Amino acid sequence: MTLLEVEDLTVSYRIAGGEAPAVRGVSFSLDPGSKLGVAGESGCGKSTVALALLRLLPKTARIGGSIRVDGEDVIGMRWGRLRAVRWAGASIVFQGAMHSLNAVRRVGDQIAEPILLHGTAPRSEVPERVGTLLERVGLPRWRSRSYPHELSGGQRQRVMIAMALACEPKLIVADEPTTALDVMIQAQILRLIDELVGGQGIGMLMISHDLAVLADTCDRLAVMYAGRIVEEGPAAAVVADARHPYGAALSAAFPKIGDPASRRAPRGLPGDPPDPADLPQGCSFRPRCPVAEERCAEVDPVLYPVPGGRSAACVKVRAEEAV
């Protein structure tokens, strides 16, 4: 059974004078034990998708489409059932653990809170459960008595992962979980996440702007731009040979170690993603696209199938595959 199924998800925010569409018709699925990465620049809608999965968006947001977690409709779910699904069915690891942890409470108490709220273990067994969780993420049990400011950035992120695992969820959403960490700690956290997900059959949706991180961690990769998925496929293939110009630009923006040409001529992408309240006509990527044609101003392409279990939303891809 599919663990997470998202169909035609739309999210818009109320603003002065109307609505701004932050997510426009996003669809994807995730099976138990699999890992899907979502990439894109800031403002492309990645975090909005993550928050929508458990209805954590502000009241100014309007959600459409369908979100099913383990077969249950999240959008139409009653508050009591939604509260039960959060943490126990699906949990989120947020970016910046220091902002997510309570600065005046010991980390052990914060890990214990979802266990106590959901009643997944008798109260007398909770301290042992907390100690076990800390050990699973590579921290000694005595760290349960620490306050967040007494931990390093990597240790705080490990505490966040322990909290996410506290109620043994089937789905974990990781929103930029390693952005604020140095490369050594980042590698440790990614290895830890990979071991925990692979060993327990947990489905994971990982969001990041770093394609290298997603290629090393995830099975499949979806690239988002202006609120839509513009390319999707096996992670390694998308990074190595992107079929959409935006995916290619993201991949080229990361210099390759040992490649003199990459180091001496780094390639970026001029401009910024469009304002959701003022999207360009036709293809949203057209104003920044290095290979845009006149027809791109007339057509807003959908995802076209590409050999190798891939898809890309570009009229040039459709024309090439039709030949």
PDB file of C-alpha atoms in Angstrom:
ATOM      1  CA  MET A   1       0.000   0.000   0.000  1.00  0.00           C
ATOM      2  CA  THR A   2       1.239   3.509  -0.865  1.00  0.00           C
ATOM      3  CA  LEU A   3       2.310   5.361   2.270  1.00  0.00           C
ATOM      4  CA  LEU A   4       1.904   8.923   0.994  1.00  0.00           C
ATOM      5  CA  GLU A   5      -0.125   9.929  -2.026  1.00  0.00           C
ATOM      6  CA  VAL A   6      -0.431  13.573  -3.090  1.00  0.00           C
ATOM      7  CA  GLU A   7      -2.662  14.414  -6.057  1.00  0.00           C
ATOM      8  CA  ASP A   8      -3.051  17.838  -7.662  1.00  0.00           C
ATOM      9  CA  LEU A   9      -2.103  19.679  -4.453  1.00  0.00           C
ATOM     10  CA  THR A  10      -2.697  23.421  -4.551  1.00  0.00           C
ATOM     11  CA  VAL A  11      -1.911  25.960  -1.827  1.00  0.00           C
ATOM     12  CA  SER A  12      -2.619  29.675  -2.065  1.00  0.00           C
ATOM     13  CA  TYR A  13      -2.141  32.437   0.489  1.00  0.00           C
ATOM     14  CA  ARG A  14      -4.520  35.312   1.015  1.00  0.00           C
ATOM     15  CA  ILE A  15      -2.817  38.626   0.343  1.00  0.00           C
ATOM     16  CA  ALA A  16      -3.978  42.196  -0.095  1.00  0.00           C
ATOM     17  CA  GLY A  17      -5.971  42.279  -3.300  1.00  0.00           C
ATOM     18  CA  GLY A  18      -6.371  38.529  -3.822  1.00  0.00           C
ATOM     19  CA  GLU A  19      -4.475  35.249  -3.509  1.00  0.00           C
ATOM     20  CA  ALA A  20      -0.930  34.134  -4.281  1.00  0.00           C
ATOM     21  CA  PRO A  21      -0.614  30.526  -5.558  1.00  0.00           C
ATOM     22  CA  ALA A  22       2.393  29.019  -3.733  1.00  0.00           C
ATOM     23  CA  VAL A  23       1.814  25.403  -4.878  1.00  0.00           C
ATOM     24  CA  ARG A  24       0.143  24.635  -8.221  1.00  0.00           C
ATOM     25  CA  GLY A  25      -0.962  21.100  -8.973  1.00  0.00           C
ATOM     26  CA  VAL A  26       1.776  19.039  -7.322  1.00  0.00           C
ATOM     27  CA  SER A  27       1.415  15.237  -7.422  1.00  0.00           C
ATOM     28  CA  PHE A  28       3.714  12.483  -6.144  1.00  0.00           C
ATOM     29  CA  SER A  29       3.650   9.263  -4.132  1.00  0.00           C
ATOM     30  CA  LEU A  30       5.915   7.574  -1.604  1.00  0.00           C
ATOM     31  CA  ASP A  31       6.113   3.906  -0.637  1.00  0.00           C
ATOM     32  CA  PRO A  32       7.240   2.492   2.737  1.00  0.00           C
ATOM     33  CA  GLY A  33      11.028   2.357   2.958  1.00  0.00           C
ATOM     34  CA  SER A  34      11.560   4.736   0.020  1.00  0.00           C
ATOM     35  CA  LYS A  35      13.068   8.231   0.015  1.00  0.00           C
ATOM     36  CA  LEU A  36      11.881  11.096  -2.194  1.00  0.00           C
ATOM     37  CA  GLY A  37      13.849  14.330  -2.417  1.00  0.00           C
ATOM     38  CA  VAL A  38      12.328  17.700  -3.315  1.00  0.00           C
ATOM     39  CA  ALA A  39      14.738  20.350  -4.621  1.00  0.00           C
ATOM     40  CA  GLY A  40      14.489  23.969  -5.678  1.00  0.00           C
ATOM     41  CA  GLU A  41      15.424  27.513  -4.768  1.00  0.00           C
ATOM     42  CA  SER A  42      13.905  29.402  -1.872  1.00  0.00           C
ATOM     43  CA  GLY A  43      10.398  30.485  -2.793  1.00  0.00           C
ATOM     44  CA  CYS A  44       9.640  27.530  -5.081  1.00  0.00           C
ATOM     45  CA  GLY A  45       7.077  26.010  -2.695  1.00  0.00           C
ATOM     46  CA  LYS A  46       9.060  23.150  -1.120  1.00  0.00           C
ATOM     47  CA  SER A  47       8.393  23.968   2.532  1.00  0.00           C
ATOM     48  CA  THR A  48       4.770  24.828   1.781  1.00  0.00           C
ATOM     49  CA  VAL A  49       4.314  21.292   0.438  1.00  0.00           C
ATOM     50  CA  ALA A  50       5.941  19.856   3.584  1.00  0.00           C
ATOM     51  CA  LEU A  51       3.707  21.846   5.935  1.00  0.00           C
ATOM     52  CA  ALA A  52       0.597  21.045   3.902  1.00  0.00           C
ATOM     53  CA  LEU A  53       1.113  17.312   4.393  1.00  0.00           C
ATOM     54  CA  LEU A  54       0.043  17.595   8.045  1.00  0.00           C
ATOM     55  CA  ARG A  55      -1.997  20.788   7.739  1.00  0.00           C
ATOM     56  CA  LEU A  56       0.543  22.933   9.534  1.00  0.00           C
ATOM     57  CA  LEU A  57       0.008  25.949   7.275  1.00  0.00           C
ATOM     58  CA  PRO A  58      -1.270  29.285   8.660  1.00  0.00           C
ATOM     59  CA  LYS A  59      -4.918  30.264   8.493  1.00  0.00           C
ATOM     60  CA  THR A  60      -4.201  32.502   5.503  1.00  0.00           C
ATOM     61  CA  ALA A  61      -3.551  29.396   3.384  1.00  0.00           C
ATOM     62  CA  ARG A  62      -6.173  27.638   1.279  1.00  0.00           C
ATOM     63  CA  ILE A  63      -5.487  23.982   0.372  1.00  0.00           C
ATOM     64  CA  GLY A  64      -6.916  22.029  -2.542  1.00  0.00           C
ATOM     65  CA  GLY A  65      -6.355  18.621  -4.069  1.00  0.00           C
ATOM     66  CA  SER A  66      -5.777  15.401  -2.158  1.00  0.00           C
ATOM     67  CA  ILE A  67      -3.278  14.280   0.507  1.00  0.00           C
ATOM     68  CA  ARG A  68      -3.473  10.711   1.775  1.00  0.00           C
ATOM     69  CA  VAL A  69      -1.208   9.355   4.499  1.00  0.00           C
ATOM     70  CA  ASP A  70      -1.480   5.584   4.843  1.00  0.00           C
ATOM     71  CA  GLY A  71      -4.775   5.748   2.939  1.00  0.00           C
ATOM     72  CA  GLU A  72      -6.369   8.473   5.100  1.00  0.00           C
ATOM     73  CA  ASP A  73      -7.456  11.839   3.699  1.00  0.00           C
ATOM     74  CA  VAL A  74      -5.497  14.517   5.593  1.00  0.00           C
ATOM     75  CA  ILE A  75      -7.330  17.529   4.157  1.00  0.00           C
ATOM     76  CA  GLY A  76     -10.741  16.270   5.239  1.00  0.00           C
ATOM     77  CA  MET A  77      -9.527  14.765   8.511  1.00  0.00           C
ATOM     78  CA  ARG A  78     -11.220  15.869  11.752  1.00  0.00           C
ATOM     79  CA  TRP A  79      -9.034  17.672  14.271  1.00  0.00           C
ATOM     80  CA  GLY A  80      -8.956  14.788  16.752  1.00  0.00           C
ATOM     81  CA  ARG A  81      -7.791  12.306  14.123  1.00  0.00           C
ATOM     82  CA  LEU A  82      -5.286  14.782  12.683  1.00  0.00           C
ATOM     83  CA  ARG A  83      -3.803  15.285  16.145  1.00  0.00           C
ATOM     84  CA  ALA A  84      -3.439  11.509  16.476  1.00  0.00           C
ATOM     85  CA  VAL A  85      -1.707  11.211  13.087  1.00  0.00           C
ATOM     86  CA  ARG A  86       0.827  13.937  13.844  1.00  0.00           C
ATOM     87  CA  TRP A  87       3.957  12.425  15.418  1.00  0.00           C
ATOM     88  CA  ALA A  88       2.452   8.907  15.604  1.00  0.00           C
ATOM     89  CA  GLY A  89       1.676   8.511  11.881  1.00  0.00           C
ATOM     90  CA  ALA A  90       3.928  11.159  10.403  1.00  0.00           C
ATOM     91  CA  SER A  91       6.455  13.562  11.870  1.00  0.00           C
ATOM     92  CA  ILE A  92       8.582  16.481  10.679  1.00  0.00           C
ATOM     93  CA  VAL A  93      12.221  17.394  11.243  1.00  0.00           C
ATOM     94  CA  PHE A  94      12.402  21.151  10.808  1.00  0.00           C
ATOM     95  CA  GLN A  95      15.305  23.297   9.649  1.00  0.00           C
ATOM     96  CA  GLY A  96      17.185  24.970  12.502  1.00  0.00           C
ATOM     97  CA  ALA A  97      16.766  22.833  15.606  1.00  0.00           C
ATOM     98  CA  MET A  98      17.492  25.733  17.964  1.00  0.00           C
ATOM     99  CA  HIS A  99      14.346  27.473  16.719  1.00  0.00           C
ATOM    100  CA  SER A 100      12.247  24.307  17.089  1.00  0.00           C
ATOM    101  CA  LEU A 101      13.379  23.246  20.553  1.00  0.00           C
ATOM    102  CA  ASN A 102      12.131  24.907  23.742  1.00  0.00           C
ATOM    103  CA  ALA A 103      15.129  26.738  25.210  1.00  0.00           C
ATOM    104  CA  VAL A 104      13.926  26.444  28.834  1.00  0.00           C
ATOM    105  CA  ARG A 105      13.104  22.715  28.872  1.00  0.00           C
ATOM    106  CA  ARG A 106      15.503  19.781  29.051  1.00  0.00           C
ATOM    107  CA  VAL A 107      15.711  17.879  25.758  1.00  0.00           C
ATOM    108  CA  GLY A 108      14.676  14.616  27.436  1.00  0.00           C
ATOM    109  CA  ASP A 109      11.373  16.188  28.502  1.00  0.00           C
ATOM    110  CA  GLN A 110      10.796  17.440  24.969  1.00  0.00           C
ATOM    111  CA  ILE A 111      11.394  13.997  23.481  1.00  0.00           C
ATOM    112  CA  ALA A 112       9.082  12.478  26.101  1.00  0.00           C
ATOM    113  CA  GLU A 113       6.224  14.905  25.388  1.00  0.00           C
ATOM    114  CA  PRO A 114       4.858  13.288  22.180  1.00  0.00           C
ATOM    115  CA  ILE A 115       5.216   9.830  23.762  1.00  0.00           C
ATOM    116  CA  LEU A 116       3.113  10.922  26.736  1.00  0.00           C
ATOM    117  CA  LEU A 117       0.560  12.795  24.603  1.00  0.00           C
ATOM    118  CA  HIS A 118      -0.002   9.821  22.305  1.00  0.00           C
ATOM    119  CA  GLY A 119       0.284   7.190  25.013  1.00  0.00           C
ATOM    120  CA  THR A 120       2.642   4.999  22.979  1.00  0.00           C
ATOM    121  CA  ALA A 121       4.387   3.805  26.164  1.00  0.00           C
ATOM    122  CA  PRO A 122       3.429   3.615  29.868  1.00  0.00           C
ATOM    123  CA  ARG A 123       4.610   6.661  31.839  1.00  0.00           C
ATOM    124  CA  SER A 124       6.963   4.488  33.899  1.00  0.00           C
ATOM    125  CA  GLU A 125       8.733   3.331  30.719  1.00  0.00           C
ATOM    126  CA  VAL A 126       9.103   6.759  29.099  1.00  0.00           C
ATOM    127  CA  PRO A 127      12.563   7.590  30.591  1.00  0.00           C
ATOM    128  CA  GLU A 128      13.918   4.310  29.242  1.00  0.00           C
ATOM    129  CA  ARG A 129      12.314   5.020  25.870  1.00  0.00           C
ATOM    130  CA  VAL A 130      13.924   8.482  25.763  1.00  0.00           C
ATOM    131  CA  GLY A 131      17.334   7.036  26.612  1.00  0.00           C
ATOM    132  CA  THR A 132      16.986   4.424  23.868  1.00  0.00           C
ATOM    133  CA  LEU A 133      16.022   7.081  21.313  1.00  0.00           C
ATOM    134  CA  LEU A 134      19.051   9.196  22.201  1.00  0.00           C
ATOM    135  CA  GLU A 135      21.331   6.200  21.798  1.00  0.00           C
ATOM    136  CA  ARG A 136      19.787   5.422  18.419  1.00  0.00           C
ATOM    137  CA  VAL A 137      20.756   8.882  17.170  1.00  0.00           C
ATOM    138  CA  GLY A 138      24.263   8.627  18.606  1.00  0.00           C
ATOM    139  CA  LEU A 139      23.907  10.580  21.857  1.00  0.00           C
ATOM    140  CA  PRO A 140      24.551   9.289  25.406  1.00  0.00           C
ATOM    141  CA  ARG A 141      21.554   8.842  27.685  1.00  0.00           C
ATOM    142  CA  TRP A 142      22.746  11.478  30.137  1.00  0.00           C
ATOM    143  CA  ARG A 143      22.185  14.121  27.449  1.00  0.00           C
ATOM    144  CA  SER A 144      18.468  13.915  28.261  1.00  0.00           C
ATOM    145  CA  ARG A 145      19.221  16.257  31.184  1.00  0.00           C
ATOM    146  CA  SER A 146      20.766  18.899  28.919  1.00  0.00           C
ATOM    147  CA  TYR A 147      19.169  22.126  27.737  1.00  0.00           C
ATOM    148  CA  PRO A 148      19.334  22.968  24.016  1.00  0.00           C
ATOM    149  CA  HIS A 149      21.984  25.672  24.480  1.00  0.00           C
ATOM    150  CA  GLU A 150      24.283  23.080  26.053  1.00  0.00           C
ATOM    151  CA  LEU A 151      24.374  21.062  22.826  1.00  0.00           C
ATOM    152  CA  SER A 152      26.187  21.631  19.547  1.00  0.00           C
ATOM    153  CA  GLY A 153      24.272  22.199  16.316  1.00  0.00           C
ATOM    154  CA  GLY A 154      24.720  18.588  15.263  1.00  0.00           C
ATOM    155  CA  GLN A 155      23.615  17.302  18.667  1.00  0.00           C
ATOM    156  CA  ARG A 156      20.483  19.473  18.577  1.00  0.00           C
ATOM    157  CA  GLN A 157      19.642  18.132  15.127  1.00  0.00           C
ATOM    158  CA  ARG A 158      20.040  14.590  16.472  1.00  0.00           C
ATOM    159  CA  VAL A 159      17.599  15.467  19.259  1.00  0.00           C
ATOM    160  CA  MET A 160      15.107  16.646  16.617  1.00  0.00           C
ATOM    161  CA  ILE A 161      15.465  13.313  14.816  1.00  0.00           C
ATOM    162  CA  ALA A 162      14.937  11.461  18.114  1.00  0.00           C
ATOM    163  CA  MET A 163      11.739  13.478  18.635  1.00  0.00           C
ATOM    164  CA  ALA A 164      10.582  12.635  15.118  1.00  0.00           C
ATOM    165  CA  LEU A 165      11.107   8.918  15.866  1.00  0.00           C
ATOM    166  CA  ALA A 166       9.559   9.064  19.356  1.00  0.00           C
ATOM    167  CA  CYS A 167       6.184   7.601  18.384  1.00  0.00           C
ATOM    168  CA  GLU A 168       7.519   5.294  15.651  1.00  0.00           C
ATOM    169  CA  PRO A 169       5.897   7.062  12.681  1.00  0.00           C
ATOM    170  CA  LYS A 170       5.611   5.518   9.250  1.00  0.00           C
ATOM    171  CA  LEU A 171       6.482   8.784   7.484  1.00  0.00           C
ATOM    172  CA  ILE A 172       9.166  11.397   8.214  1.00  0.00           C
ATOM    173  CA  VAL A 173       9.300  14.755   6.459  1.00  0.00           C
ATOM    174  CA  ALA A 174      12.757  16.350   6.716  1.00  0.00           C
ATOM    175  CA  ASP A 175      12.714  20.037   5.777  1.00  0.00           C
ATOM    176  CA  GLU A 176      16.311  21.198   5.169  1.00  0.00           C
ATOM    177  CA  PRO A 177      17.563  19.107   8.129  1.00  0.00           C
ATOM    178  CA  THR A 178      21.279  19.778   7.526  1.00  0.00           C
ATOM    179  CA  THR A 179      21.392  23.312   6.093  1.00  0.00           C
ATOM    180  CA  ALA A 180      22.880  24.971   9.198  1.00  0.00           C
ATOM    181  CA  LEU A 181      25.473  22.238   9.843  1.00  0.00           C
ATOM    182  CA  ASP A 182      29.104  21.985   8.763  1.00  0.00           C
ATOM    183  CA  VAL A 183      29.973  19.396   6.134  1.00  0.00           C
ATOM    184  CA  MET A 184      31.326  16.797   8.595  1.00  0.00           C
ATOM    185  CA  ILE A 185      28.271  16.914  10.854  1.00  0.00           C
ATOM    186  CA  GLN A 186      26.038  17.058   7.785  1.00  0.00           C
ATOM    187  CA  ALA A 187      27.513  13.785   6.534  1.00  0.00           C
ATOM    188  CA  GLN A 188      26.954  12.160   9.936  1.00  0.00           C
ATOM    189  CA  ILE A 189      23.322  13.289  10.106  1.00  0.00           C
ATOM    190  CA  LEU A 190      22.598  12.132   6.553  1.00  0.00           C
ATOM    191  CA  ARG A 191      24.160   8.730   7.253  1.00  0.00           C
ATOM    192  CA  LEU A 192      22.102   8.480  10.437  1.00  0.00           C
ATOM    193  CA  ILE A 193      18.864   9.324   8.615  1.00  0.00           C
ATOM    194  CA  ASP A 194      19.649   6.816   5.867  1.00  0.00           C
ATOM    195  CA  GLU A 195      20.295   4.027   8.416  1.00  0.00           C
ATOM    196  CA  LEU A 196      17.152   4.765  10.427  1.00  0.00           C
ATOM    197  CA  VAL A 197      14.871   4.989   7.395  1.00  0.00           C
ATOM    198  CA  GLY A 198      16.316   1.965   5.609  1.00  0.00           C
ATOM    199  CA  GLY A 199      16.392  -0.219   8.700  1.00  0.00           C
ATOM    200  CA  GLN A 200      12.807   0.395   9.783  1.00  0.00           C
ATOM    201  CA  GLY A 201      10.935   0.716   6.497  1.00  0.00           C
ATOM    202  CA  ILE A 202      10.027   4.361   7.160  1.00  0.00           C
ATOM    203  CA  GLY A 203       9.092   6.509   4.171  1.00  0.00           C
ATOM    204  CA  MET A 204      10.965   9.798   3.992  1.00  0.00           C
ATOM    205  CA  LEU A 205      10.352  13.033   2.117  1.00  0.00           C
ATOM    206  CA  MET A 206      13.511  15.162   2.240  1.00  0.00           C
ATOM    207  CA  ILE A 207      13.497  18.807   1.176  1.00  0.00           C
ATOM    208  CA  SER A 208      16.683  20.658   0.295  1.00  0.00           C
ATOM    209  CA  HIS A 209      18.206  23.155  -2.125  1.00  0.00           C
ATOM    210  CA  ASP A 210      21.345  20.977  -2.244  1.00  0.00           C
ATOM    211  CA  LEU A 211      21.101  18.460  -5.090  1.00  0.00           C
ATOM    212  CA  ALA A 212      24.252  16.650  -3.938  1.00  0.00           C
ATOM    213  CA  VAL A 213      22.643  15.884  -0.568  1.00  0.00           C
ATOM    214  CA  LEU A 214      19.477  14.597  -2.211  1.00  0.00           C
ATOM    215  CA  ALA A 215      21.360  12.515  -4.783  1.00  0.00           C
ATOM    216  CA  ASP A 216      23.307  10.766  -2.008  1.00  0.00           C
ATOM    217  CA  THR A 217      20.295  10.234   0.250  1.00  0.00           C
ATOM    218  CA  CYS A 218      17.175   9.732  -1.868  1.00  0.00           C
ATOM    219  CA  ASP A 219      15.935   7.161  -4.361  1.00  0.00           C
ATOM    220  CA  ARG A 220      13.977   9.649  -6.474  1.00  0.00           C
ATOM    221  CA  LEU A 221      14.131  13.403  -6.906  1.00  0.00           C
ATOM    222  CA  ALA A 222      11.483  15.994  -7.749  1.00  0.00           C
ATOM    223  CA  VAL A 223      12.598  19.475  -8.819  1.00  0.00           C
ATOM    224  CA  MET A 224      10.175  22.311  -8.042  1.00  0.00           C
ATOM    225  CA  TYR A 225       9.937  25.745  -9.633  1.00  0.00           C
ATOM    226  CA  ALA A 226       7.277  28.412  -9.119  1.00  0.00           C
ATOM    227  CA  GLY A 227       5.059  26.029  -7.164  1.00  0.00           C
ATOM    228  CA  ARG A 228       5.184  23.130  -9.615  1.00  0.00           C
ATOM    229  CA  ILE A 229       7.238  19.992 -10.133  1.00  0.00           C
ATOM    230  CA  VAL A 230       9.162  20.557 -13.371  1.00  0.00           C
ATOM    231  CA  GLU A 231      11.215  17.351 -13.346  1.00  0.00           C
ATOM    232  CA  GLU A 232      11.023  13.998 -11.549  1.00  0.00           C
ATOM    233  CA  GLY A 233      12.939  10.757 -11.738  1.00  0.00           C
ATOM    234  CA  PRO A 234      15.720   8.631 -10.211  1.00  0.00           C
ATOM    235  CA  ALA A 235      17.852  10.993  -8.116  1.00  0.00           C
ATOM    236  CA  ALA A 236      21.233  10.143  -9.633  1.00  0.00           C
ATOM    237  CA  ALA A 237      19.892  10.432 -13.190  1.00  0.00           C
ATOM    238  CA  VAL A 238      18.218  13.807 -12.584  1.00  0.00           C
ATOM    239  CA  VAL A 239      21.403  15.282 -11.085  1.00  0.00           C
ATOM    240  CA  ALA A 240      23.740  13.826 -13.728  1.00  0.00           C
ATOM    241  CA  ASP A 241      21.540  14.461 -16.779  1.00  0.00           C
ATOM    242  CA  ALA A 242      18.662  16.818 -16.035  1.00  0.00           C
ATOM    243  CA  ARG A 243      16.136  17.092 -18.862  1.00  0.00           C
ATOM    244  CA  HIS A 244      14.526  20.353 -17.732  1.00  0.00           C
ATOM    245  CA  PRO A 245      16.638  23.535 -18.122  1.00  0.00           C
ATOM    246  CA  TYR A 246      15.994  24.480 -14.504  1.00  0.00           C
ATOM    247  CA  GLY A 247      17.151  21.103 -13.200  1.00  0.00           C
ATOM    248  CA  ALA A 248      20.256  21.428 -15.371  1.00  0.00           C
ATOM    249  CA  ALA A 249      20.927  24.921 -13.983  1.00  0.00           C
ATOM    250  CA  LEU A 250      20.602  23.698 -10.387  1.00  0.00           C
ATOM    251  CA  SER A 251      23.015  20.845 -11.031  1.00  0.00           C
ATOM    252  CA  ALA A 252      25.528  23.106 -12.800  1.00  0.00           C
ATOM    253  CA  ALA A 253      25.475  25.617  -9.932  1.00  0.00           C
ATOM    254  CA  PHE A 254      27.422  23.168  -7.727  1.00  0.00           C
ATOM    255  CA  PRO A 255      31.139  23.040  -8.655  1.00  0.00           C
ATOM    256  CA  LYS A 256      32.594  19.564  -9.103  1.00  0.00           C
ATOM    257  CA  ILE A 257      35.618  18.793  -6.946  1.00  0.00           C
ATOM    258  CA  GLY A 258      38.623  17.986  -9.123  1.00  0.00           C
ATOM    259  CA  ASP A 259      37.121  19.565 -12.257  1.00  0.00           C
ATOM    260  CA  PRO A 260      39.207  22.665 -13.183  1.00  0.00           C
ATOM    261  CA  ALA A 261      36.645  23.884 -15.721  1.00  0.00           C
ATOM    262  CA  SER A 262      33.908  23.780 -13.100  1.00  0.00           C
ATOM    263  CA  ARG A 263      36.077  25.654 -10.587  1.00  0.00           C
ATOM    264  CA  ARG A 264      37.245  28.377 -12.979  1.00  0.00           C
ATOM    265  CA  ALA A 265      33.892  28.960 -14.631  1.00  0.00           C
ATOM    266  CA  PRO A 266      31.145  28.430 -12.034  1.00  0.00           C
ATOM    267  CA  ARG A 267      27.699  28.573 -13.575  1.00  0.00           C
ATOM    268  CA  GLY A 268      24.794  30.121 -11.797  1.00  0.00           C
ATOM    269  CA  LEU A 269      21.366  31.297 -12.812  1.00  0.00           C
ATOM    270  CA  PRO A 270      20.569  35.010 -13.050  1.00  0.00           C
ATOM    271  CA  GLY A 271      17.421  36.419 -11.514  1.00  0.00           C
ATOM    272  CA  ASP A 272      15.031  34.942  -8.964  1.00  0.00           C
ATOM    273  CA  PRO A 273      11.930  32.709  -8.997  1.00  0.00           C
ATOM    274  CA  PRO A 274       8.818  34.699  -9.940  1.00  0.00           C
ATOM    275  CA  ASP A 275       6.479  36.295  -7.429  1.00  0.00           C
ATOM    276  CA  PRO A 276       3.590  33.812  -6.949  1.00  0.00           C
ATOM    277  CA  ALA A 277       1.174  36.740  -7.231  1.00  0.00           C
ATOM    278  CA  ASP A 278       2.649  37.804 -10.584  1.00  0.00           C
ATOM    279  CA  LEU A 279       3.547  34.713 -12.588  1.00  0.00           C
ATOM    280  CA  PRO A 280       4.745  35.205 -16.182  1.00  0.00           C
ATOM    281  CA  GLN A 281       2.582  34.093 -19.080  1.00  0.00           C
ATOM    282  CA  GLY A 282       3.304  30.640 -20.457  1.00  0.00           C
ATOM    283  CA  CYS A 283       6.187  28.716 -18.906  1.00  0.00           C
ATOM    284  CA  SER A 284       7.069  30.162 -15.492  1.00  0.00           C
ATOM    285  CA  PHE A 285      10.771  29.507 -16.070  1.00  0.00           C
ATOM    286  CA  ARG A 286      10.828  31.285 -19.454  1.00  0.00           C
ATOM    287  CA  PRO A 287      12.253  34.673 -18.243  1.00  0.00           C
ATOM    288  CA  ARG A 288      15.355  32.886 -16.845  1.00  0.00           C
ATOM    289  CA  CYS A 289      15.611  30.012 -19.299  1.00  0.00           C
ATOM    290  CA  PRO A 290      18.745  29.991 -21.510  1.00  0.00           C
ATOM    291  CA  VAL A 291      17.002  27.949 -24.227  1.00  0.00           C
ATOM    292  CA  ALA A 292      13.545  29.589 -24.222  1.00  0.00           C
ATOM    293  CA  GLU A 293      11.667  29.861 -27.517  1.00  0.00           C
ATOM    294  CA  GLU A 294       8.733  31.992 -28.655  1.00  0.00           C
ATOM    295  CA  ARG A 295       6.264  29.178 -28.025  1.00  0.00           C
ATOM    296  CA  CYS A 296       7.336  29.085 -24.353  1.00  0.00           C
ATOM    297  CA  ALA A 297       5.394  32.327 -23.836  1.00  0.00           C
ATOM    298  CA  GLU A 298       2.217  30.600 -25.008  1.00  0.00           C
ATOM    299  CA  VAL A 299       2.412  27.160 -23.367  1.00  0.00           C
ATOM    300  CA  ASP A 300       2.576  26.309 -19.658  1.00  0.00           C
ATOM    301  CA  PRO A 301       3.860  22.731 -20.043  1.00  0.00           C
ATOM    302  CA  VAL A 302       2.836  19.798 -17.886  1.00  0.00           C
ATOM    303  CA  LEU A 303       5.093  16.871 -17.001  1.00  0.00           C
ATOM    304  CA  TYR A 304       5.868  14.815 -20.104  1.00  0.00           C
ATOM    305  CA  PRO A 305       7.143  11.221 -19.755  1.00  0.00           C
ATOM    306  CA  VAL A 306      10.822  10.619 -20.499  1.00  0.00           C
ATOM    307  CA  PRO A 307      12.462   7.172 -20.901  1.00  0.00           C
ATOM    308  CA  GLY A 308      13.999   5.764 -17.744  1.00  0.00           C
ATOM    309  CA  GLY A 309      11.038   6.377 -15.442  1.00  0.00           C
ATOM    310  CA  ARG A 310      11.428  10.141 -15.650  1.00  0.00           C
ATOM    311  CA  SER A 311       9.308  13.153 -16.564  1.00  0.00           C
ATOM    312  CA  ALA A 312       9.961  16.829 -17.336  1.00  0.00           C
ATOM    313  CA  ALA A 313       7.742  19.868 -17.935  1.00  0.00           C
ATOM    314  CA  CYS A 314       9.359  21.420 -20.993  1.00  0.00           C
ATOM    315  CA  VAL A 315       8.052  21.805 -24.548  1.00  0.00           C
ATOM    316  CA  LYS A 316      11.517  20.972 -25.926  1.00  0.00           C
ATOM    317  CA  VAL A 317      11.443  17.631 -24.080  1.00  0.00           C
ATOM    318  CA  ARG A 318       8.053  16.841 -25.550  1.00  0.00           C
ATOM    319  CA  ALA A 319       9.266  17.709 -29.038  1.00  0.00           C
ATOM    320  CA  GLU A 320      12.415  15.585 -28.659  1.00  0.00           C
ATOM    321  CA  GLU A 321      10.489  12.546 -27.413  1.00  0.00           C
ATOM    322  CA  ALA A 322       7.977  12.865 -30.251  1.00  0.00           C
ATOM    323  CA  VAL A 323      10.715  12.532 -32.892  1.00  0.00           C
TER     324      VAL A 323
END
